[in-house]
Coordinates of C-alpha atoms and ligand atoms in Angstrom, one line a residue:
M1 CA 134.9 -34.4 -83.9
D2 CA 131.2 -34.7 -84.2
R3 CA 131.1 -36.2 -87.7
I4 CA 131.2 -39.5 -89.7
E5 CA 132.3 -40.4 -93.2
L6 CA 130.3 -42.9 -95.2
N7 CA 130.7 -44.6 -98.5
K8 CA 128.5 -46.6 -100.8
A9 CA 127.5 -49.9 -99.2
K10 CA 127.3 -53.2 -101.1
R11 CA 124.6 -54.8 -98.8
F12 CA 122.9 -54.9 -95.5
K13 CA 123.0 -58.5 -94.2
G14 CA 122.0 -59.9 -90.8
E15 CA 119.6 -60.0 -88.0
F16 CA 119.3 -57.4 -85.1
S17 CA 116.8 -55.8 -82.7
P18 CA 116.3 -52.1 -82.9
T19 CA 116.6 -49.9 -79.8
P20 CA 113.6 -49.9 -77.5
D21 CA 110.7 -47.6 -78.3
K22 CA 111.2 -44.0 -77.3
S23 CA 107.6 -43.0 -76.9
I24 CA 106.8 -46.1 -74.8
S25 CA 109.9 -45.6 -72.7
H26 CA 108.9 -42.0 -71.8
R27 CA 105.3 -43.1 -70.9
A28 CA 106.5 -46.1 -68.8
V29 CA 108.6 -43.7 -66.6
I30 CA 105.9 -41.1 -66.3
F31 CA 103.1 -43.5 -65.4
S32 CA 105.4 -45.5 -62.9
S33 CA 106.4 -42.2 -61.3
L34 CA 102.7 -41.4 -60.7
S35 CA 101.9 -44.8 -59.3
K36 CA 101.9 -46.1 -55.7
G37 CA 104.4 -48.8 -55.2
E38 CA 107.0 -50.5 -57.3
S39 CA 107.0 -50.6 -61.1
I40 CA 109.4 -52.5 -63.3
I41 CA 110.3 -51.3 -66.8
R42 CA 112.0 -53.9 -69.0
N43 CA 113.9 -53.1 -72.1
F44 CA 113.9 -49.4 -71.4
L45 CA 115.5 -47.1 -74.0
R46 CA 118.7 -45.7 -72.4
A47 CA 119.0 -42.7 -74.8
E48 CA 119.1 -39.0 -74.2
D49 CA 115.4 -38.2 -74.6
P50 CA 113.9 -40.8 -72.2
M51 CA 116.8 -40.0 -69.8
S52 CA 115.4 -36.4 -69.8
T53 CA 112.2 -37.8 -68.5
V54 CA 114.0 -40.0 -65.8
N55 CA 115.9 -36.9 -64.6
A56 CA 112.8 -34.8 -64.5
F57 CA 111.0 -37.2 -62.3
R58 CA 114.1 -37.7 -60.1
A59 CA 114.1 -33.9 -59.7
L60 CA 110.4 -34.2 -58.6
G61 CA 111.4 -36.6 -55.8
V62 CA 110.7 -40.0 -57.4
D63 CA 113.0 -42.9 -56.6
I64 CA 114.1 -44.3 -60.0
N65 CA 116.8 -47.0 -60.1
D66 CA 118.6 -48.3 -63.1
E67 CA 119.2 -51.9 -62.2
G68 CA 121.1 -52.9 -65.4
D69 CA 118.4 -55.0 -67.2
D70 CA 115.4 -53.1 -65.7
I71 CA 114.5 -49.7 -64.5
V72 CA 112.7 -49.9 -61.1
V73 CA 110.5 -47.1 -60.0
N74 CA 109.1 -46.6 -56.5
G75 CA 106.3 -44.1 -56.8
N76 CA 104.1 -42.3 -54.2
G77 CA 101.0 -41.9 -56.3
I78 CA 99.6 -39.0 -58.4
Y79 CA 100.1 -36.6 -55.5
G80 CA 103.4 -38.0 -54.5
L81 CA 105.6 -35.6 -56.4
A82 CA 107.6 -32.8 -54.6
E83 CA 108.5 -29.4 -55.9
S84 CA 111.9 -29.4 -57.7
H85 CA 114.5 -27.1 -56.2
N86 CA 115.7 -26.2 -59.6
I87 CA 114.4 -25.6 -63.1
I88 CA 113.8 -28.9 -65.0
D89 CA 115.8 -29.3 -68.2
C90 CA 113.9 -31.4 -70.7
G91 CA 116.9 -31.4 -73.1
N92 CA 115.7 -32.0 -76.7
S93 CA 112.6 -33.9 -75.7
G94 CA 109.2 -32.6 -76.8
T95 CA 107.5 -35.6 -75.2
T96 CA 109.1 -34.8 -71.9
I97 CA 108.1 -31.1 -71.7
R98 CA 104.6 -31.6 -73.1
L99 CA 103.6 -34.7 -71.0
L100 CA 105.2 -33.2 -67.9
S101 CA 103.2 -30.0 -68.4
G102 CA 100.0 -32.1 -68.1
V103 CA 101.2 -33.7 -64.9
L104 CA 102.5 -30.5 -63.3
A105 CA 99.3 -28.6 -64.1
G106 CA 97.5 -30.7 -61.4
N107 CA 100.3 -30.6 -58.8
P108 CA 100.0 -27.8 -56.2
F109 CA 103.6 -26.4 -56.5
F110 CA 105.7 -24.3 -58.7
S111 CA 107.7 -25.7 -61.7
V112 CA 109.9 -24.2 -64.5
L113 CA 110.5 -26.3 -67.5
T114 CA 113.1 -25.6 -70.2
G115 CA 115.2 -27.4 -72.8
D116 CA 117.9 -27.0 -75.4
E117 CA 118.0 -24.5 -78.3
S118 CA 115.7 -26.6 -80.5
L119 CA 113.1 -27.3 -77.7
R120 CA 113.0 -23.6 -76.9
I121 CA 111.4 -22.9 -80.3
R122 CA 108.9 -25.8 -80.3
P123 CA 105.3 -24.7 -80.0
M124 CA 103.8 -24.9 -76.5
A125 CA 100.5 -23.1 -77.0
R126 CA 99.0 -26.4 -78.1
V127 CA 99.3 -27.7 -74.5
I128 CA 99.1 -24.5 -72.6
N129 CA 95.6 -23.6 -74.1
P130 CA 93.8 -26.8 -73.0
L131 CA 95.6 -26.9 -69.6
Q132 CA 94.6 -23.3 -68.9
Q133 CA 91.0 -24.2 -69.8
M134 CA 91.3 -26.9 -67.1
G135 CA 92.3 -24.3 -64.6
A136 CA 96.1 -24.5 -64.6
E137 CA 98.2 -21.5 -64.2
I138 CA 100.9 -21.6 -66.9
M139 CA 103.0 -19.0 -68.5
A140 CA 105.6 -19.2 -71.2
R141 CA 108.1 -17.1 -73.2
A142 CA 107.0 -15.1 -76.2
E143 CA 103.4 -14.6 -75.3
N144 CA 102.9 -18.2 -74.1
K145 CA 104.4 -19.7 -77.2
Y146 CA 107.8 -21.2 -76.3
P147 CA 109.7 -22.7 -73.4
P148 CA 110.7 -22.0 -70.7
L149 CA 107.3 -22.6 -69.1
A150 CA 106.4 -21.7 -65.6
I151 CA 103.6 -23.8 -64.0
K152 CA 101.7 -23.4 -60.8
G153 CA 99.5 -26.4 -60.4
K154 CA 95.9 -26.0 -59.4
K155 CA 92.8 -28.0 -58.7
L156 CA 91.7 -28.9 -62.2
Q157 CA 88.3 -29.2 -63.9
S158 CA 87.5 -31.8 -66.6
I159 CA 87.0 -30.4 -70.1
Q160 CA 85.7 -31.6 -73.5
Y161 CA 88.4 -30.6 -75.9
K162 CA 88.6 -30.7 -79.7
M163 CA 92.2 -30.9 -80.6
P164 CA 93.2 -28.6 -83.6
V165 CA 96.3 -30.7 -84.5
A166 CA 96.7 -34.5 -84.4
S167 CA 99.3 -34.8 -81.7
A168 CA 99.9 -37.7 -79.3
Q169 CA 101.9 -35.4 -77.1
V170 CA 99.0 -32.9 -76.7
K171 CA 96.5 -35.8 -76.2
S172 CA 98.7 -37.4 -73.6
A173 CA 99.3 -34.1 -71.7
I174 CA 95.5 -33.6 -71.5
L175 CA 94.9 -37.2 -70.4
L176 CA 97.5 -36.9 -67.6
A177 CA 96.0 -33.6 -66.4
G178 CA 92.6 -35.4 -66.6
L179 CA 93.9 -37.7 -63.9
Y180 CA 93.8 -34.7 -61.5
A181 CA 90.5 -33.2 -62.7
D182 CA 87.0 -33.5 -61.3
G183 CA 84.9 -35.6 -63.6
E184 CA 85.6 -37.0 -67.0
T185 CA 87.9 -35.3 -69.5
V186 CA 87.0 -36.0 -73.2
I187 CA 89.3 -35.4 -76.1
A188 CA 88.4 -35.4 -79.8
E189 CA 91.3 -35.9 -82.2
P190 CA 91.2 -34.7 -85.8
A191 CA 93.1 -37.9 -86.9
K192 CA 94.4 -40.8 -84.9
S193 CA 97.8 -40.1 -83.4
R194 CA 99.9 -42.8 -81.6
D195 CA 97.9 -44.4 -78.8
H196 CA 100.5 -45.7 -76.4
T197 CA 99.1 -43.7 -73.5
E198 CA 95.6 -45.1 -73.9
R199 CA 97.1 -48.6 -74.2
M200 CA 99.4 -48.4 -71.2
L201 CA 97.6 -46.2 -68.6
P202 CA 94.9 -48.8 -67.8
A203 CA 97.6 -51.3 -66.8
F204 CA 98.4 -48.8 -64.0
G205 CA 94.7 -48.6 -63.0
A206 CA 93.5 -45.5 -64.9
S207 CA 90.0 -45.5 -66.3
I208 CA 90.4 -44.7 -70.0
N209 CA 87.8 -45.0 -72.7
V210 CA 88.5 -45.0 -76.4
N211 CA 85.7 -44.6 -79.0
G212 CA 87.1 -43.9 -82.5
L213 CA 88.7 -40.5 -82.4
H214 CA 87.3 -39.8 -78.9
V215 CA 89.4 -40.6 -75.8
S216 CA 88.3 -40.0 -72.2
V217 CA 89.8 -40.3 -68.8
K218 CA 88.1 -40.3 -65.4
G219 CA 89.8 -38.1 -62.8
G220 CA 90.6 -38.9 -59.2
T221 CA 91.7 -42.6 -59.7
E222 CA 94.9 -43.6 -57.9
L223 CA 97.5 -45.4 -60.1
K224 CA 99.3 -48.5 -58.8
G225 CA 102.7 -49.8 -59.9
A226 CA 102.9 -52.2 -62.8
E227 CA 105.3 -54.1 -65.0
V228 CA 105.9 -52.9 -68.6
Y229 CA 107.9 -54.4 -71.4
V230 CA 109.1 -51.9 -74.0
P231 CA 109.1 -53.3 -77.6
G232 CA 111.6 -52.3 -80.3
D233 CA 111.1 -48.9 -81.9
F234 CA 109.4 -49.1 -85.3
S235 CA 110.8 -45.5 -86.1
S236 CA 114.3 -46.7 -85.5
A237 CA 113.8 -49.9 -87.5
A238 CA 112.5 -47.7 -90.4
F239 CA 116.0 -46.5 -91.3
F240 CA 117.1 -50.1 -91.8
I241 CA 114.0 -51.2 -93.6
I242 CA 114.5 -48.5 -96.2
G243 CA 118.3 -49.0 -96.2
A244 CA 117.8 -52.7 -97.0
L245 CA 115.3 -52.0 -99.8
L246 CA 117.6 -49.5 -101.4
I247 CA 120.9 -51.3 -101.1
R248 CA 120.8 -54.0 -103.8
D249 CA 122.1 -57.3 -102.2
S250 CA 120.5 -56.7 -98.8
D251 CA 118.7 -59.3 -96.8
I252 CA 117.9 -58.4 -93.2
T253 CA 115.6 -59.5 -90.3
I254 CA 114.7 -57.0 -87.6
T255 CA 113.4 -58.7 -84.5
G256 CA 111.0 -57.5 -81.8
V257 CA 109.7 -54.4 -83.6
G258 CA 106.7 -52.6 -82.2
M259 CA 103.9 -52.8 -84.8
N260 CA 101.2 -50.5 -83.3
P261 CA 99.1 -49.5 -86.3
T262 CA 99.2 -45.8 -85.3
R263 CA 103.0 -46.1 -86.0
T264 CA 103.4 -48.3 -89.1
G265 CA 102.0 -46.1 -91.8
L266 CA 105.3 -46.3 -93.5
L267 CA 104.8 -50.0 -94.3
S268 CA 101.6 -49.3 -96.2
V269 CA 103.3 -46.5 -98.2
L270 CA 106.3 -48.7 -99.0
R271 CA 104.0 -51.5 -100.2
K272 CA 102.1 -49.0 -102.4
M273 CA 105.5 -48.1 -103.8
G274 CA 106.0 -51.7 -104.7
A275 CA 108.2 -53.0 -101.9
E276 CA 107.9 -56.5 -100.4
I277 CA 108.2 -56.5 -96.7
E278 CA 107.4 -59.6 -94.7
V279 CA 106.0 -59.2 -91.2
Q280 CA 106.4 -62.5 -89.2
N281 CA 105.8 -63.9 -85.8
I282 CA 103.3 -61.3 -84.6
R283 CA 102.8 -61.4 -80.8
N284 CA 101.6 -59.1 -78.0
L285 CA 103.8 -57.6 -75.3
S286 CA 102.4 -55.3 -72.6
G287 CA 99.4 -54.5 -74.8
E288 CA 101.4 -53.6 -77.9
P289 CA 101.7 -55.7 -81.1
V290 CA 105.3 -56.8 -81.8
A291 CA 106.7 -58.7 -84.8
D292 CA 109.9 -59.5 -86.8
I293 CA 110.4 -57.7 -90.1
H294 CA 112.2 -59.3 -93.1
C295 CA 113.2 -57.3 -96.2
K296 CA 115.5 -57.6 -99.2
G297 CA 117.2 -55.2 -101.5
G298 CA 116.8 -54.5 -105.2
A299 CA 113.1 -53.4 -105.0
E300 CA 111.8 -51.5 -108.0
L301 CA 110.0 -48.6 -106.3
K302 CA 107.4 -46.3 -107.9
A303 CA 106.5 -42.8 -106.8
V304 CA 103.4 -42.2 -104.7
S305 CA 101.3 -39.3 -103.4
I306 CA 101.0 -39.0 -99.7
N307 CA 98.3 -36.8 -98.1
K308 CA 97.3 -35.3 -94.8
E309 CA 95.4 -38.4 -93.5
E310 CA 98.4 -40.6 -93.9
I311 CA 100.9 -38.3 -92.0
P312 CA 100.1 -39.1 -88.3
A313 CA 101.0 -42.8 -88.7
L314 CA 104.3 -42.0 -90.3
I315 CA 105.1 -38.6 -88.7
D316 CA 108.6 -39.6 -87.6
E317 CA 109.4 -41.5 -90.7
F318 CA 109.2 -38.5 -93.0
P319 CA 113.0 -37.9 -93.3
I320 CA 113.8 -41.5 -94.3
L321 CA 110.7 -41.7 -96.5
C322 CA 112.2 -38.7 -98.5
V323 CA 115.3 -40.8 -99.0
A324 CA 113.2 -43.7 -100.4
A325 CA 111.4 -41.3 -102.7
T326 CA 114.7 -40.3 -104.3
Q327 CA 115.0 -43.9 -105.6
A328 CA 111.4 -44.3 -106.8
N329 CA 110.4 -44.0 -110.4
G330 CA 108.5 -40.7 -110.9
T331 CA 107.7 -37.8 -108.6
T332 CA 106.6 -38.5 -105.0
T333 CA 104.6 -35.8 -103.4
I334 CA 104.1 -35.5 -99.6
R335 CA 101.4 -32.9 -98.6
G336 CA 99.6 -32.0 -95.4
A337 CA 102.8 -32.4 -93.5
E338 CA 103.1 -28.9 -92.0
E339 CA 103.7 -30.5 -88.5
L340 CA 107.1 -31.5 -89.8
R341 CA 108.2 -27.9 -89.7
V342 CA 108.0 -27.8 -85.9
K343 CA 109.9 -31.0 -85.0
E344 CA 113.5 -31.2 -83.6
S345 CA 114.3 -29.2 -86.8
D346 CA 112.2 -27.9 -89.7
R347 CA 112.3 -31.4 -91.3
I348 CA 110.8 -30.2 -94.6
R349 CA 113.5 -27.6 -95.0
S350 CA 116.3 -29.9 -93.6
M351 CA 115.5 -32.7 -96.0
A352 CA 115.0 -30.4 -99.0
T353 CA 118.3 -28.7 -98.4
E354 CA 120.4 -31.8 -97.6
L355 CA 119.0 -34.1 -100.4
G356 CA 119.4 -31.0 -102.7
K357 CA 123.1 -31.0 -101.9
M358 CA 123.3 -34.6 -103.1
G359 CA 121.8 -33.7 -106.4
V360 CA 118.1 -34.5 -105.9
A361 CA 115.5 -32.4 -107.6
I362 CA 113.1 -31.3 -104.8
E363 CA 110.4 -28.7 -104.7
E364 CA 109.5 -27.4 -101.2
F365 CA 105.9 -26.4 -100.2
G366 CA 104.6 -24.9 -97.0
D367 CA 103.1 -28.3 -96.1
G368 CA 105.5 -30.8 -97.7
L369 CA 107.6 -31.4 -100.8
S370 CA 107.9 -33.2 -104.0
I371 CA 110.9 -35.4 -104.9
K372 CA 111.8 -36.5 -108.4
G373 CA 113.2 -40.0 -108.7
Q374 CA 115.2 -41.9 -109.6
S375 CA 118.1 -39.8 -108.7
V376 CA 121.8 -40.8 -108.6
L377 CA 122.9 -39.4 -105.3
K378 CA 126.3 -37.7 -105.0
G379 CA 128.3 -37.8 -101.8
A380 CA 128.2 -34.4 -100.0
N381 CA 128.9 -32.6 -96.8
I382 CA 125.7 -33.0 -94.8
E383 CA 124.4 -31.0 -91.8
S384 CA 122.1 -32.8 -89.2
Y385 CA 120.7 -29.6 -87.7
G386 CA 121.2 -31.4 -84.4
D387 CA 118.2 -33.5 -85.4
H388 CA 118.7 -37.2 -84.8
R389 CA 116.3 -38.4 -87.5
I390 CA 117.9 -36.1 -90.1
A391 CA 121.4 -37.5 -89.2
M392 CA 120.1 -41.1 -89.5
A393 CA 118.1 -40.6 -92.7
M394 CA 121.0 -38.8 -94.4
A395 CA 123.4 -41.5 -93.3
I396 CA 121.3 -44.0 -95.2
A397 CA 121.4 -41.6 -98.2
G398 CA 125.2 -41.6 -97.8
L399 CA 125.3 -45.4 -98.1
I400 CA 123.6 -45.3 -101.6
A401 CA 125.5 -42.3 -102.9
D402 CA 128.4 -42.2 -105.3
G403 CA 131.5 -40.9 -103.5
E404 CA 132.0 -40.0 -99.9
T405 CA 129.4 -38.4 -97.6
T406 CA 130.3 -36.6 -94.4
I407 CA 127.5 -36.2 -91.8
H408 CA 128.2 -33.4 -89.3
G409 CA 126.5 -33.4 -86.0
V410 CA 126.1 -37.2 -85.7
S411 CA 126.1 -37.3 -81.9
S412 CA 122.4 -36.3 -82.2
V413 CA 121.6 -40.0 -82.9
N414 CA 122.1 -40.5 -79.2
I415 CA 118.7 -38.7 -78.7
S416 CA 116.9 -41.9 -79.8
F417 CA 119.3 -44.5 -81.2
P418 CA 122.7 -44.9 -79.5
G419 CA 124.4 -47.7 -81.5
F420 CA 122.9 -46.7 -84.8
F421 CA 126.3 -46.6 -86.6
Q422 CA 127.5 -49.8 -84.9
I423 CA 124.5 -51.6 -86.4
I424 CA 125.4 -50.1 -89.9
R425 CA 128.9 -51.4 -89.4
K426 CA 127.7 -54.9 -88.5
L427 CA 125.2 -55.1 -91.4
T428 CA 127.7 -53.9 -94.0
L429 CA 130.6 -56.2 -93.0
Ligands
S3P1 C1 105.5 -38.5 -79.8 C2 104.5 -38.0 -80.6 C3 104.8 -37.3 -81.9 C4 106.2 -37.7 -82.4 C5 107.3 -37.6 -81.4 C6 106.9 -38.5 -80.2 C7 105.0 -39.1 -78.5 O1 104.8 -35.9 -81.8 O2 106.6 -36.9 -83.5 O3 108.5 -38.1 -81.9 O4 105.8 -39.8 -77.9 O5 103.9 -38.8 -78.1 P1 103.4 -35.1 -81.9 O6 102.5 -35.7 -80.8 O7 103.8 -33.7 -81.5 O8 103.0 -35.3 -83.3

């Protein structure tokens, strides 16, 4: 039975580390697979999404070993991949299919990439267009819109590309294709998206240059194996930060959380709402800032307006931020968030529908929504839409609701956060 029942929690208390970062885990496997020699990935996220990336590179002939504590990859360089004998299943993972498209665009063999029901309606033109401009041969279903994708890699030319949407997946796909291109590929982003690729690729020997919203890569450089430590995932910690703020007697410390500023926009928003969140013991691990986060319950939150510029740095925190907004005084408005409609589910629709079932007054717009607080949530039968972040956000809503909440489709948490419910159990003991 793929569901869980939750009741109102008295408190969150204790200390824990969140699961390792999903975005950084994907990149560590991809860059290691394209490098010559041995790479070691410490604190890798063993969840369904990063495992889709591991399985994809195994299908392309890379030797990837799970040695318990570490993942050890023995790569053969950027031209060391072999044609897969079968189609490559990217599961639910947008990062896998988009970044892999960039890699395969420069590899002189045939590949077919597909995924689950959700991935097969995620937009792909955003990667196909620039990769075609570089010279790749790519086709996709529905007039080049959706997976499956068929790719015949070619000799690529560098491009100067102005991205229409702020997307780290698109930026990373182009940077990876740029490794195979003649000359320097230059990308201009409309707003800063997460920069893990730019931070990590140089450790493998790539020549990357960042200048504000411009990122460039020089083609033709060989990559060599490296050692990467993956910090805790801020996006996973976010569910517990907001859980602790909303559950009155809470007091928690989350250790080893990745604090990359392109990811922590939620902290600025929560502080604007009046929350006190302490960030302690800031350190650097493999080029990423890491810290411990301490927060307590009983905060008096006030409503805020969030606009387009703020969205990229909190893109994955939208569902849990909606839950926080239900407990803030006044009406919170989130606009310029149309990208949320094309995530693992239509997250604007999913959150509006499911919080609506709990009695929240929500208005939905094409590019966001407004949420009236403070709302007394009522336990309800909740659908996850197979979307891990909807399941987890609504679970936190269930912990502050009156009466019982049932979340259906909870196994989706295994996409990014196996052990999510065990941590809830531990913190609510
Ligand atoms: C990701 C980038 C974001 C994010 C996704 C992971 C990445 O997607 O929502 O969960 O690892 O690069 P977009 O780049 O499409 O915004």
